[in-house]
Structure formats: structure tokens, C-alpha cells
Tab-separated table of C-alpha atoms in Angstrom:
chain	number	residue	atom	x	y	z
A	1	UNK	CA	0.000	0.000	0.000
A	2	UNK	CA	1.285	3.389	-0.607
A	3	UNK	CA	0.594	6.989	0.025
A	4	UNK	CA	1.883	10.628	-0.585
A	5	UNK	CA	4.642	12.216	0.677
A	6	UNK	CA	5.493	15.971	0.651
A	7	UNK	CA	6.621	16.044	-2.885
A	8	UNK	CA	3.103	14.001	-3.794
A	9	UNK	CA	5.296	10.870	-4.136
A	10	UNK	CA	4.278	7.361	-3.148
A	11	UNK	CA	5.441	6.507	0.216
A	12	UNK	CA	5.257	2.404	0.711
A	13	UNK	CA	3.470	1.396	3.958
A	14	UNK	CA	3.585	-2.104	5.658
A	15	UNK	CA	1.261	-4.552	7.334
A	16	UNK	CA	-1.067	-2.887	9.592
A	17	UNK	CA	-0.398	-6.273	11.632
A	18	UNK	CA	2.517	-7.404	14.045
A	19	UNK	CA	5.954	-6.170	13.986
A	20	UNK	CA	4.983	-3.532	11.412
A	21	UNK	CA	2.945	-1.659	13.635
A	22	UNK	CA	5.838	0.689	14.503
A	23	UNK	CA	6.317	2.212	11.879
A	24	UNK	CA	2.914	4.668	11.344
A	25	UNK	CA	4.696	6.366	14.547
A	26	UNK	CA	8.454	5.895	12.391
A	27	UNK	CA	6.548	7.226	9.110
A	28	UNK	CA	4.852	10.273	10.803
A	29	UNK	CA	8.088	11.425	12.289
A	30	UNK	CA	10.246	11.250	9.226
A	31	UNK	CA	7.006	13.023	7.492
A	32	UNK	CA	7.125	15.921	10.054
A	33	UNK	CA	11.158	16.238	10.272
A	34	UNK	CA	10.655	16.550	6.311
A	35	UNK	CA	8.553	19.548	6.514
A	36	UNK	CA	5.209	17.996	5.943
A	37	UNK	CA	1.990	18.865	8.072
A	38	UNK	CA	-1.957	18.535	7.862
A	39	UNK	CA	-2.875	21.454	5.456
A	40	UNK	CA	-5.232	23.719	7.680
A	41	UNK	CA	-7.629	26.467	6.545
A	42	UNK	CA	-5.898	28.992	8.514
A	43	UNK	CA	-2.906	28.846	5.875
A	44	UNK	CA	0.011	26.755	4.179
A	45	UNK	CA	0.945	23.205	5.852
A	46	UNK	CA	3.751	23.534	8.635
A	47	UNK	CA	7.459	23.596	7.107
A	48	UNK	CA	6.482	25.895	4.060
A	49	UNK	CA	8.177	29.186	3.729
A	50	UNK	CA	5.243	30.807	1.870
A	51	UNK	CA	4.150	32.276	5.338
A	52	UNK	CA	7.729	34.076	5.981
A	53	UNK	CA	8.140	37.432	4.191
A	54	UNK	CA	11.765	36.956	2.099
A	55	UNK	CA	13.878	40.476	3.267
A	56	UNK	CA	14.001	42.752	0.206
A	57	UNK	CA	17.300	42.890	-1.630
A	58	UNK	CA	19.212	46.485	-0.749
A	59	UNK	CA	18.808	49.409	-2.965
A	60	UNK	CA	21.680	50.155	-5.114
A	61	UNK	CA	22.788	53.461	-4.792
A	62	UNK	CA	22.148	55.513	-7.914
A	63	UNK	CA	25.069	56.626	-9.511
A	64	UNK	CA	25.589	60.126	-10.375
A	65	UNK	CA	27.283	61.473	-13.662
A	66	UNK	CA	30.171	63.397	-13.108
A	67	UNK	CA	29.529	67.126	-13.767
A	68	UNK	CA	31.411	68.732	-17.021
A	69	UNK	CA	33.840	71.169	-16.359
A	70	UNK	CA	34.037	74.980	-17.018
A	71	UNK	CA	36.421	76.252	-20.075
A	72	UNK	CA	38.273	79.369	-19.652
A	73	UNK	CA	36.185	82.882	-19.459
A	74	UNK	CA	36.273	84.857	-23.095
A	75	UNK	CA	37.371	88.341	-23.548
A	76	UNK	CA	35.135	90.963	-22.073
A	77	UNK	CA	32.353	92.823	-24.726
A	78	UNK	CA	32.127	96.483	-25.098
A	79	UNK	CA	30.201	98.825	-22.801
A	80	UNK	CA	26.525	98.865	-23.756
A	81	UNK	CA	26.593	102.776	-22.994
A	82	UNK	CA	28.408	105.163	-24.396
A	83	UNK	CA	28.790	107.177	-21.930
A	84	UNK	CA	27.873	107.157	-18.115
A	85	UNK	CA	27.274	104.005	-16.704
A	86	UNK	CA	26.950	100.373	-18.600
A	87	UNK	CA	27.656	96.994	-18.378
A	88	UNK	CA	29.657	94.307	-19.853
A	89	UNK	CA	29.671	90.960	-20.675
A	90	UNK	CA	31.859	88.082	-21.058
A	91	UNK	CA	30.946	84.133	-21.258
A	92	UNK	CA	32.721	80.684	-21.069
A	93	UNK	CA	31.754	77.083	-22.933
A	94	UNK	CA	30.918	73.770	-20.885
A	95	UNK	CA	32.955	71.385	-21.638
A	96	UNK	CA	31.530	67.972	-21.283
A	97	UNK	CA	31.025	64.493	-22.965
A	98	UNK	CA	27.328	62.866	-23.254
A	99	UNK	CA	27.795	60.725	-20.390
A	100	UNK	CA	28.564	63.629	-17.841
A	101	UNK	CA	25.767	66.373	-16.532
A	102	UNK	CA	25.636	70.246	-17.274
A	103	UNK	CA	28.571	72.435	-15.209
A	104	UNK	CA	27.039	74.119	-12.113
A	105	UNK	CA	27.247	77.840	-12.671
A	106	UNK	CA	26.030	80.345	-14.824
A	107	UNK	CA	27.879	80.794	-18.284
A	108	UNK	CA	27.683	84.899	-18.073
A	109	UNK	CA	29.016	87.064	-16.283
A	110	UNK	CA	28.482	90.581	-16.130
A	111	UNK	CA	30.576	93.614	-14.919
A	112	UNK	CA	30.239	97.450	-14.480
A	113	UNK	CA	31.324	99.886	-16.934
A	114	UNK	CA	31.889	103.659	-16.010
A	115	UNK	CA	32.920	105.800	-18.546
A	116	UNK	CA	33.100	109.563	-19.037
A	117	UNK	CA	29.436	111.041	-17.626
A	118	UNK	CA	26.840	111.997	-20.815
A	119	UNK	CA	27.440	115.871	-21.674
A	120	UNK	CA	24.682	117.926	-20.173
A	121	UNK	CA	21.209	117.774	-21.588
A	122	UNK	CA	21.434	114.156	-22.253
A	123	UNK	CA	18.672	112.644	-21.980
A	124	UNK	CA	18.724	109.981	-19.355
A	125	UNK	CA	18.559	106.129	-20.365
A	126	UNK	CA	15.291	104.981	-19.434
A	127	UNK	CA	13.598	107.820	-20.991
A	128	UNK	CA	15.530	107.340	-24.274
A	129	UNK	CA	13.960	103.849	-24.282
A	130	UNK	CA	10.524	104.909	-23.273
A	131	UNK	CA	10.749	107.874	-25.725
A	132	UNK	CA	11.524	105.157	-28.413
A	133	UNK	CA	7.463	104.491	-28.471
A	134	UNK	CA	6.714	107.576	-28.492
A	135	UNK	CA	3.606	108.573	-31.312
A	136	UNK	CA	3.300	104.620	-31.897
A	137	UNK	CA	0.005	102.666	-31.847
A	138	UNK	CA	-0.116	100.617	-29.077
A	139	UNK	CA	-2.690	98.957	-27.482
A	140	UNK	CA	-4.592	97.866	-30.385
A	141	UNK	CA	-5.969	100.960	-31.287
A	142	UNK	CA	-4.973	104.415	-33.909
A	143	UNK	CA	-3.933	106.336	-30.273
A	144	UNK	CA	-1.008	107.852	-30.216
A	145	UNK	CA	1.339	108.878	-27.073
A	146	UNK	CA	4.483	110.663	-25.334
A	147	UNK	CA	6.118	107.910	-22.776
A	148	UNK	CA	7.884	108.917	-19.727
A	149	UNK	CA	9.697	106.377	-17.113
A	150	UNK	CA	7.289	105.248	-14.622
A	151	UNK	CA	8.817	103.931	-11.319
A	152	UNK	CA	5.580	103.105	-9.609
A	153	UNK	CA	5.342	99.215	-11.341
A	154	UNK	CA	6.159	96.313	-9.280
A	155	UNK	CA	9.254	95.014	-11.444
A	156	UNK	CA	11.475	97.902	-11.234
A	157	UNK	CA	13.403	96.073	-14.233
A	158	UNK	CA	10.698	96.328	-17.180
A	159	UNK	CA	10.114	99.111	-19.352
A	160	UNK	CA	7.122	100.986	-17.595
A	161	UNK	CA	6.222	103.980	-19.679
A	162	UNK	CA	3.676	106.435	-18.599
A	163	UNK	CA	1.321	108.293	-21.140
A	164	UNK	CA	1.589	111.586	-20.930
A	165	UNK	CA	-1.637	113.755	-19.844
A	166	UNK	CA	-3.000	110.323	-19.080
A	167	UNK	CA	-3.238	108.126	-15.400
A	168	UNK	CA	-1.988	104.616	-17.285
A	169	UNK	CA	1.450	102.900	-18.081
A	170	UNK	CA	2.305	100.558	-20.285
A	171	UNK	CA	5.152	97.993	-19.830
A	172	UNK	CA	7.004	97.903	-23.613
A	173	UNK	CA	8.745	94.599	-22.019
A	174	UNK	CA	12.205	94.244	-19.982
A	175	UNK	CA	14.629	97.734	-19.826
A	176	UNK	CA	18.250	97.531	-21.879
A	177	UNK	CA	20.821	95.862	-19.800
A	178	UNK	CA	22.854	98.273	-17.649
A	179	UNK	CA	19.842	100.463	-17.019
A	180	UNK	CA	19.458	101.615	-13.465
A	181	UNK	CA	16.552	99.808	-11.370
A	182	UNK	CA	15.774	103.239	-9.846
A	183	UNK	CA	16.526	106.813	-10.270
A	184	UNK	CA	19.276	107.112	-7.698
A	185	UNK	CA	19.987	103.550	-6.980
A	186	UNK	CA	23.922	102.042	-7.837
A	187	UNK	CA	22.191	98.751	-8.652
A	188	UNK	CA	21.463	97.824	-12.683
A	189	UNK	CA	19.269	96.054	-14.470
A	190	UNK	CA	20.741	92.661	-16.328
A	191	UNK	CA	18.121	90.272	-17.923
A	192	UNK	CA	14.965	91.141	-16.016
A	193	UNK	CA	16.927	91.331	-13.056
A	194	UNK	CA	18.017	94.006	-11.031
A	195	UNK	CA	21.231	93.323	-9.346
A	196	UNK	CA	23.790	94.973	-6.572
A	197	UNK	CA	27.491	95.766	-7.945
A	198	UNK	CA	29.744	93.746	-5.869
A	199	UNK	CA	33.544	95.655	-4.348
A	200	UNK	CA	34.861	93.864	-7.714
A	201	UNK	CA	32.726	95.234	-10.305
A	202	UNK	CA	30.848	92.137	-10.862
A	203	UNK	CA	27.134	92.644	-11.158
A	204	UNK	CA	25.990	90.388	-8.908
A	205	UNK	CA	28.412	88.585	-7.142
A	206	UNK	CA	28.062	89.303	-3.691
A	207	UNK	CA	31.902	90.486	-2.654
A	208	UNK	CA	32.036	93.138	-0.413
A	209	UNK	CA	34.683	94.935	1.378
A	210	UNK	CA	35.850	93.599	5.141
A	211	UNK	CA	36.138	95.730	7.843
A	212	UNK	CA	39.832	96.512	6.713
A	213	UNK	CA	38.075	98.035	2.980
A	214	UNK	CA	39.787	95.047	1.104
A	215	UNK	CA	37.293	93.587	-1.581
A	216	UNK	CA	36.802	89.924	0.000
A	217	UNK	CA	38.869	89.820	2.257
A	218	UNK	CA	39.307	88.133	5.883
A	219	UNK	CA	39.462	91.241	8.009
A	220	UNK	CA	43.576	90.379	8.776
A	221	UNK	CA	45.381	93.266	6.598
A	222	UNK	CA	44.080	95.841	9.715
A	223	UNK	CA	44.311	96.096	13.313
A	224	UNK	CA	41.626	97.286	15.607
A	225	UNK	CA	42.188	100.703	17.987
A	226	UNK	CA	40.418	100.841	21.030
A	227	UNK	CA	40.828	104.300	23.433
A	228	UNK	CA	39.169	105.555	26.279
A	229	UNK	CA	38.230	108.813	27.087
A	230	UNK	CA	37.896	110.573	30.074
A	231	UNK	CA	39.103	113.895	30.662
A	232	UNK	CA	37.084	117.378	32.078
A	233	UNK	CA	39.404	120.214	29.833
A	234	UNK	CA	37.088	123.054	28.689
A	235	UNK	CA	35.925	122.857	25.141
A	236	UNK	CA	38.458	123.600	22.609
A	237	UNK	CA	36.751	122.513	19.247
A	238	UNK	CA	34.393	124.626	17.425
A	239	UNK	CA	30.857	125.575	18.494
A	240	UNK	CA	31.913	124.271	22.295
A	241	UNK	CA	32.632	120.965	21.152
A	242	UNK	CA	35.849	118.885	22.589
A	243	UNK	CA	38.785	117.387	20.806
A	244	UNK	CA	38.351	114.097	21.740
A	245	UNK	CA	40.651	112.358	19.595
A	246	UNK	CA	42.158	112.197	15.994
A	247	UNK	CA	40.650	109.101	13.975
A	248	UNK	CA	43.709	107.980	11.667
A	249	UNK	CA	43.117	108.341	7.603
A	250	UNK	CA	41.844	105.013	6.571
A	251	UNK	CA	40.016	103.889	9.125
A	252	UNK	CA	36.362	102.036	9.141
A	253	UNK	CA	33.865	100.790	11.042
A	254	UNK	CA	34.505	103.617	13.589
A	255	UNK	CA	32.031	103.203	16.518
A	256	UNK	CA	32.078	106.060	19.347
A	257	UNK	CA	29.643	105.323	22.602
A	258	UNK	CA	29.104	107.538	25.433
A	259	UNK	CA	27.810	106.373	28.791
A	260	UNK	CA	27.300	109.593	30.322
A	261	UNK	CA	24.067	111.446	30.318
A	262	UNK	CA	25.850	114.548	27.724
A	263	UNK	CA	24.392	114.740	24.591
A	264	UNK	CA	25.988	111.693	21.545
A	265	UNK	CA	23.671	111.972	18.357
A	266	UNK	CA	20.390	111.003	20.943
A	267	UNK	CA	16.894	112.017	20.256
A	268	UNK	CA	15.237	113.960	22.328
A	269	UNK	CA	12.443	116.732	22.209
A	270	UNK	CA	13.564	119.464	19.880
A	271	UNK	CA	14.046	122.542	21.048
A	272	UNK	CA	13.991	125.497	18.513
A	273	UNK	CA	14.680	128.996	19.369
A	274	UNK	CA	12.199	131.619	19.530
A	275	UNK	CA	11.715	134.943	21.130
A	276	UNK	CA	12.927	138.210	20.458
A	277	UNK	CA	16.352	137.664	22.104
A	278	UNK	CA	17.117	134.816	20.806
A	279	UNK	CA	16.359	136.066	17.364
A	280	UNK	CA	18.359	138.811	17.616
A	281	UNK	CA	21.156	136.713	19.464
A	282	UNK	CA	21.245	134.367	16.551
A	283	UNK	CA	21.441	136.794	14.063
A	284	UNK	CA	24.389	138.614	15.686
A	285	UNK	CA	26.358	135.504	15.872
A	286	UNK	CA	25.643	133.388	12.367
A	287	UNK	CA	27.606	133.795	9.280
A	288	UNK	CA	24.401	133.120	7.141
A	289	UNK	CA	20.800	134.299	7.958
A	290	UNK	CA	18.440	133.415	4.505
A	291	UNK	CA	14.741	133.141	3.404
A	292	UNK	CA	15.313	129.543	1.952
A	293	UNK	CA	13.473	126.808	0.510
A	294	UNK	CA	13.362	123.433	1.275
A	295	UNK	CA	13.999	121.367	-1.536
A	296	UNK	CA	15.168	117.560	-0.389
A	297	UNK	CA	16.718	115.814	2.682
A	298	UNK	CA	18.808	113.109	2.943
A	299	UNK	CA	20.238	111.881	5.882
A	300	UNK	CA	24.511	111.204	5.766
A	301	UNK	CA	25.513	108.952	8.448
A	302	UNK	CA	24.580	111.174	11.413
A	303	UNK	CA	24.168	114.019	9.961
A	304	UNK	CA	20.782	115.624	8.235
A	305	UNK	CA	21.721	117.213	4.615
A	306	UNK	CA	19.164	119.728	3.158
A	307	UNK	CA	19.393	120.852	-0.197
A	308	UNK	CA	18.184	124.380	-0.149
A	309	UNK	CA	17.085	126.737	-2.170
A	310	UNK	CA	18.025	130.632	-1.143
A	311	UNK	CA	15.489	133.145	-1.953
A	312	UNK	CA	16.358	135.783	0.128
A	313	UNK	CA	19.747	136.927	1.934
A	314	UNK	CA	19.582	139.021	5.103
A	315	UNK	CA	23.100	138.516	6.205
A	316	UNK	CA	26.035	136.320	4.598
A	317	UNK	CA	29.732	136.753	6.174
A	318	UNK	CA	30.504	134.640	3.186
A	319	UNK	CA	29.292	133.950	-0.619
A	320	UNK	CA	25.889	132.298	-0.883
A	321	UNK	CA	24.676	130.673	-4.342
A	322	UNK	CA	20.956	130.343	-5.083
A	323	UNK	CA	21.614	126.336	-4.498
A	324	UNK	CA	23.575	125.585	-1.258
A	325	UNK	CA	23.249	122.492	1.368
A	326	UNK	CA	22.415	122.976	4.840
A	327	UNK	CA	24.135	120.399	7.106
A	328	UNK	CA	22.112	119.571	10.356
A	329	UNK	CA	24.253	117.510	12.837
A	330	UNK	CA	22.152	114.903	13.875
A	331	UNK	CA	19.094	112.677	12.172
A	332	UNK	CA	16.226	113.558	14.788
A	333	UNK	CA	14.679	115.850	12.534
A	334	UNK	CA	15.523	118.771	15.027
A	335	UNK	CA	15.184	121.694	13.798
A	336	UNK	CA	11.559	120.013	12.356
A	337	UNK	CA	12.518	121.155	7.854
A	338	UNK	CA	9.620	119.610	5.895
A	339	UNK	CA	10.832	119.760	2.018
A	340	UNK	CA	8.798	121.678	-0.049
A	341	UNK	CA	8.073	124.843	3.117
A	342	UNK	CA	10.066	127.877	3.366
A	343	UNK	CA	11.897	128.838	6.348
A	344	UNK	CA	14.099	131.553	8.321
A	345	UNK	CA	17.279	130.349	8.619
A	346	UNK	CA	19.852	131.591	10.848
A	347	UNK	CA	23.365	129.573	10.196
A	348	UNK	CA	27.412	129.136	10.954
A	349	UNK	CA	29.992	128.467	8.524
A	350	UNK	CA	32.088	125.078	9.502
A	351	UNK	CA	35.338	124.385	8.576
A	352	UNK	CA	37.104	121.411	10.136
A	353	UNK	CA	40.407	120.923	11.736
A	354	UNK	CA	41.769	119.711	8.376
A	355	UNK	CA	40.264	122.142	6.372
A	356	UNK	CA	39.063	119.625	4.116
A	357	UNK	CA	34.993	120.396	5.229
A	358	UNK	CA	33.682	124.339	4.366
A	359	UNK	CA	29.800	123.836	4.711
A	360	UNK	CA	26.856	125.600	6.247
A	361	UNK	CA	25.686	124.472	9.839
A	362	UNK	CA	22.606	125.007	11.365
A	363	UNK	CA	22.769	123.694	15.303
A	364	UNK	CA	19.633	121.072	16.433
A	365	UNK	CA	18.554	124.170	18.430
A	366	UNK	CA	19.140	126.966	15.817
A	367	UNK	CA	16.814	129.244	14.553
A	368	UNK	CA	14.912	127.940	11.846
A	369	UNK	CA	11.360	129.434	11.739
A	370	UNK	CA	8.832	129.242	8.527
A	371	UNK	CA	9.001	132.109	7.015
A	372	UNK	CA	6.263	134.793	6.928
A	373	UNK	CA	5.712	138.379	6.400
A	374	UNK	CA	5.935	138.731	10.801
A	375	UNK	CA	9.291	136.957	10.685
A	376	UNK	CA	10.453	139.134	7.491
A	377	UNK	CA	9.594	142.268	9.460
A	378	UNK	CA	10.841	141.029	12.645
A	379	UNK	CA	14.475	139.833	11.340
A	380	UNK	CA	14.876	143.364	9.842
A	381	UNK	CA	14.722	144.760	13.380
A	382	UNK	CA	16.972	142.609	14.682
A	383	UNK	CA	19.282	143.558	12.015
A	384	UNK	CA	19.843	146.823	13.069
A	385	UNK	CA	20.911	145.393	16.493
A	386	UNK	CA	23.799	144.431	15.782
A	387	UNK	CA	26.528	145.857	13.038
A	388	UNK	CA	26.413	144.849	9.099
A	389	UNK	CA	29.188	142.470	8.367
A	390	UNK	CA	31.761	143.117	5.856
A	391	UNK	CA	32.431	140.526	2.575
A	392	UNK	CA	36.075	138.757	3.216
């Protein structure tokens, strides 16, 4: 008699009878040592790997192509201005087989140009390029237009034209390179892009100068001066101000702190001066008492700069031109100027210790009063209180 084994192969049996009744026991032994079982609903028979999940095979890492390398940089191209300010370009090849990826970098490179400024008149470069539509149909229709720059437009590096007489702008697509983003701004405009002139000329390359002015470098080619000062001598700088110290020619970064309670370039509550004697004290003692206009401010490190227009002189120790700037030392806005109002002004004349400074100062707490028929009449009387100065 046979049966099956775990391969489905015939397994011989013996006589259920006498001696060969051992070996059902023998059989089912040899049956379960060789991985056989009673198959079961609950999955395969006992012994079979089908129930085991096999451990995937590790990933082979992906291998990347080598990158192609950069050939050397080509000769630089010509300014694109003629004058002013332009740019310049130069590019270089990537050199590469088929098997190896693109070289990481950009192929152009772009530098500033400065050349001798456009002779006077010249009409500046944005509004050559809007000007270039001018009495053109545009828009789809027979209208025609004058174009001005318009800076109002979200990308400051398209050509935004504004129709004059009208409230719309067009944009006649991207500027020329080497057109400035803004009217006043050192950054130009390369491919859509406006971009910041790096300490080596390169348009957008990042470099700037250490705190020992060398283009990119590691702040070791200077050495850092530290002093203190505390002394109680009477003034003996101009306008009542102490000689502290000399700052050496060359030096950056200068920081000067003062942990007193005196007065360092702080912001407080202005303080203007007013009243008869202090009108006629001021006048007495400036070099420069003007009707003047107040055309734009700009603030210089801690100083206030005013660009003035003079209308009217009262008293000048010195020359005065119809254009002159009025220095203000601090940045509180003290005296309060607003740009476009005219004012009384009662100045100094400041010359530094090296002679290399010859401006107009008015004092935080100088007279500077908006100017009105009252303060006309009024600064006449306090003219004759004191005696006419003579020209140098």
C-alpha cells in the first residue's frame, strides 16, 4: 500500500499487523522532520516558507554622472553705454562628454562699466527707451502717445512707460541691460533682473569689502584701535565741542559710545529757538541768515543734509549761491525742515580741523522758523541790532 509524501510521491506502507505496527509512529516522524503537516484552513501546511516574508534585496545606490567642467572665461564685450554708466559681458563654454551632466554655474558674467558722464542735456537712459514708443500705436488701437519712465510698477526692471496727460502705463517689455533699477539707486538692471554691484565690479556677485576696505577679504590686513576717554578740559573745538581724539586716515567701522548722560547723536524733544532775544542773538552771531526753501533731505551717516534753495539773503559773512546744502548735525529731525516749506534760517559756517569740510551748519537748536511776512519784518529789526558784516 502506498501513500503521498510531501513532494506528492508514493510513500510504501507495511502490514497494519505485528511487527509492522511501529512504523505509522516511524513514518509520521520522518514526514514531520521533512517539513510535511496537515494542510489547515488557517494557511500553508507547517514547514512551508510561503508564510515568511523573504527580506528585500538592498537598494543600489544611484550613480551620479560626473559634472562637465568649465572652459576658460572669453574676452570681455564692449560697454553697452556710451557714456555714463553700462555693463559688460563676457561668457565661457561647458565642456563635457554625453555621459557627464551640465557644469554648475552660470555661463555669463556681467561687470560694471563707467565711462566719461553723458554731456549735459542728455537725456537719461530709461527715458531714451521709453521715448523710443513715443507717437506709436499701441494697445490695439490708432492712439497715439508721449512715454515717460514710470517707477511706480512692481518690477522695477521692465520698461514701464507712462502716457503723458493720461493716469496709465504701459510695460514695452524688460529695460536695456545696464539700465538703473531706480533713479538714484547704484544697482542695474541685467536680464529682467536688477542686481547689486559687488567691491569687484561684478554685477551680482556678492563680494564686499571687510572691515579693513579690502574687496573679500578676511578682516587680517588691519588692526583694531580701542581708546578711552575721560578727561574734564574746557571745550576747545568749534561751536563748544571737545577734541576728543584724531581718527587715523583710513580707518572704518569707527564706533564712538558715550555712557554719560551729555548729549551723543540722541533724540530727544527738539528745542527750537524763539523769542525776540534769541532772534536777535542768533542773528548777531551766524555767518548766514536766509529766506530759503526746502527742496530735499537726505540723511549722511549722522548728519541731516538739506538741499536748499536761497530766496532771500539778510546777512552772509561769506558767498551764498541760489543752491547751497544745509548740514544739520544729527538725524532727529531737530530743527523740524519739511521739504517743499520755506523757512528763516539763521546759520554758521564750519570748517574742520583739516580744512578739508567748508559747509553751512545750522545747530539742532538753531533758529529755523517758517518764514512769513511777521518773521520778514521782525528779522529786519533785529538787524539793526547788531553791526552789518563786511564781505572777506
Amino acid at each position: 500500500m502506498t501513500g503521498w509524501g510531501c513532494r506528492g510521491g508514493p510513500v510504501p506502507r507495511g502490514d497494519p499487523h505485528g511487527a509492522g505496527r511501529r512504523r505509522p509512529l516511524l513514518l509520521l516522524l520522518a514526514w514531520l522532520s521533512l517539513g510535511c503537516g496537515v494542510p489547515s484552513a488557517q494557511g500553508p501546511t507547517l514547514g512551508t516558507a510561503a508564510g515568511v516574508p523573504e527580506p528585500p534585496a538592498p537598494a543600489r545606490p544611484r550613480r551620479q554622472p560626473p559634472r562637465g567642467a568649465w572652459g576658460p572665461w572669453g574676452p570681455w564685450s564692449s560697454c553697452s553705454s556710451s557714456c555714463g554708466d553700462g555693463v559688460a559681458l563676457r561668457t565661457r563654454r561647458c565642456l563635457r562628454s554625453t555621459e557627464e551632466d551640465t557644469c554648475a554655474g552660470d555661463p555669463r558674467q556681467y561687470r560694471l562699466c563707467q565711462l566719461q558722464g553723458c554731456p549735459g542735456g542728455s537725456v537719461p537712459f530709461r527715458a531714451m527707451q521709453c521715448s523710443l514708443y513715443d507717437n506709436k500705436p499701441i494697445l490695439g488701437t490708432s492712439a497715439r502717445y508721449r512715454w515717460v519712465p514710470f517707477h511706480g510698477a512692481p518690477n522695477s526692471c521692465d520698461l514701464n512707460c507712462l502716457a503723458v496727460g493720461h493716469n496709465f502705463y504701459y510695460t514695452f517689455g524688460r529695460v536695456l541691460d545696464g539700465t538703473r533699477c531706480s533713479p538714484g539707486s547704484p544697482d542695474l538692471c541685467v536680464g529682467g533682473r536688477c542686481l547689486s554691484v559687488g567691491c569687484d565690479g561684478i554685477l551680482g556677485s556678492g563680494t564686499q569689502p571687510d572691515a579693513c576696505g579690502q574687496c573679500g577679504g578676511g578682516h587680517d590686513t588691519c588692526f583694531f584701535v580701542h581708546r578711552l576717554f575721560q578727561g574734564t578740559d574746557p571745550s576747545s573745538g568749534s561751536f563748544g565741542y571737545m577734541n576728543v581724539t584724531k581718527i587715523p586716515a583710513g580707518a572704518t567701522h569707527i564706533k564712538v559710545t558715550d555712557k554719560s548722560r551729555n548729549y551723543l547723536g540722541r533724540c530727544g524733544r527738539c528745542r527750537p529757538a524763539k523769542g525776540r532775544s534769541q532772534r536777535i542773538w542768533h542773528f548777531c552771531q551766524s555767518d548766514f541768515v536766509f529766506r530759503g526753501r526746502i527742496l530735499a533731505r537726505r540723511l549722511v551717516g549722522q548728519e541731516t543734509r538739506y538741499e536748499v534753495e536761497v530766496k532771500t539773503p539778510y546777512r552772509h559773512r561769506f558767498p551764498l549761491v541760489p543752491r547751497e546744502y544745509l548740514w544739520v548735525p544729527n538725524t532727529c529731525g531737530c530743527p523740524p525742515l519739511r521739504e517743499g516749506d520755506e523757512y528763516l534760517l539763521m546759520a554758521r559756517r564750519h570748517v574742520n580741523y583739516e580744512h578739508t569740510l567748508n559747509r553751512i551748519l545750522l545747530q539742532g537748536d538753531g533758529y529755523a522758523r517758517p518764514w512769513t511776512l511777521r518773521e520778514h519784518r521782525l528779522v529786519q529789526e533785529a538787524a539793526r541790532r547788531c553791526p552789518q558784516p563786511s564781505l572777506p
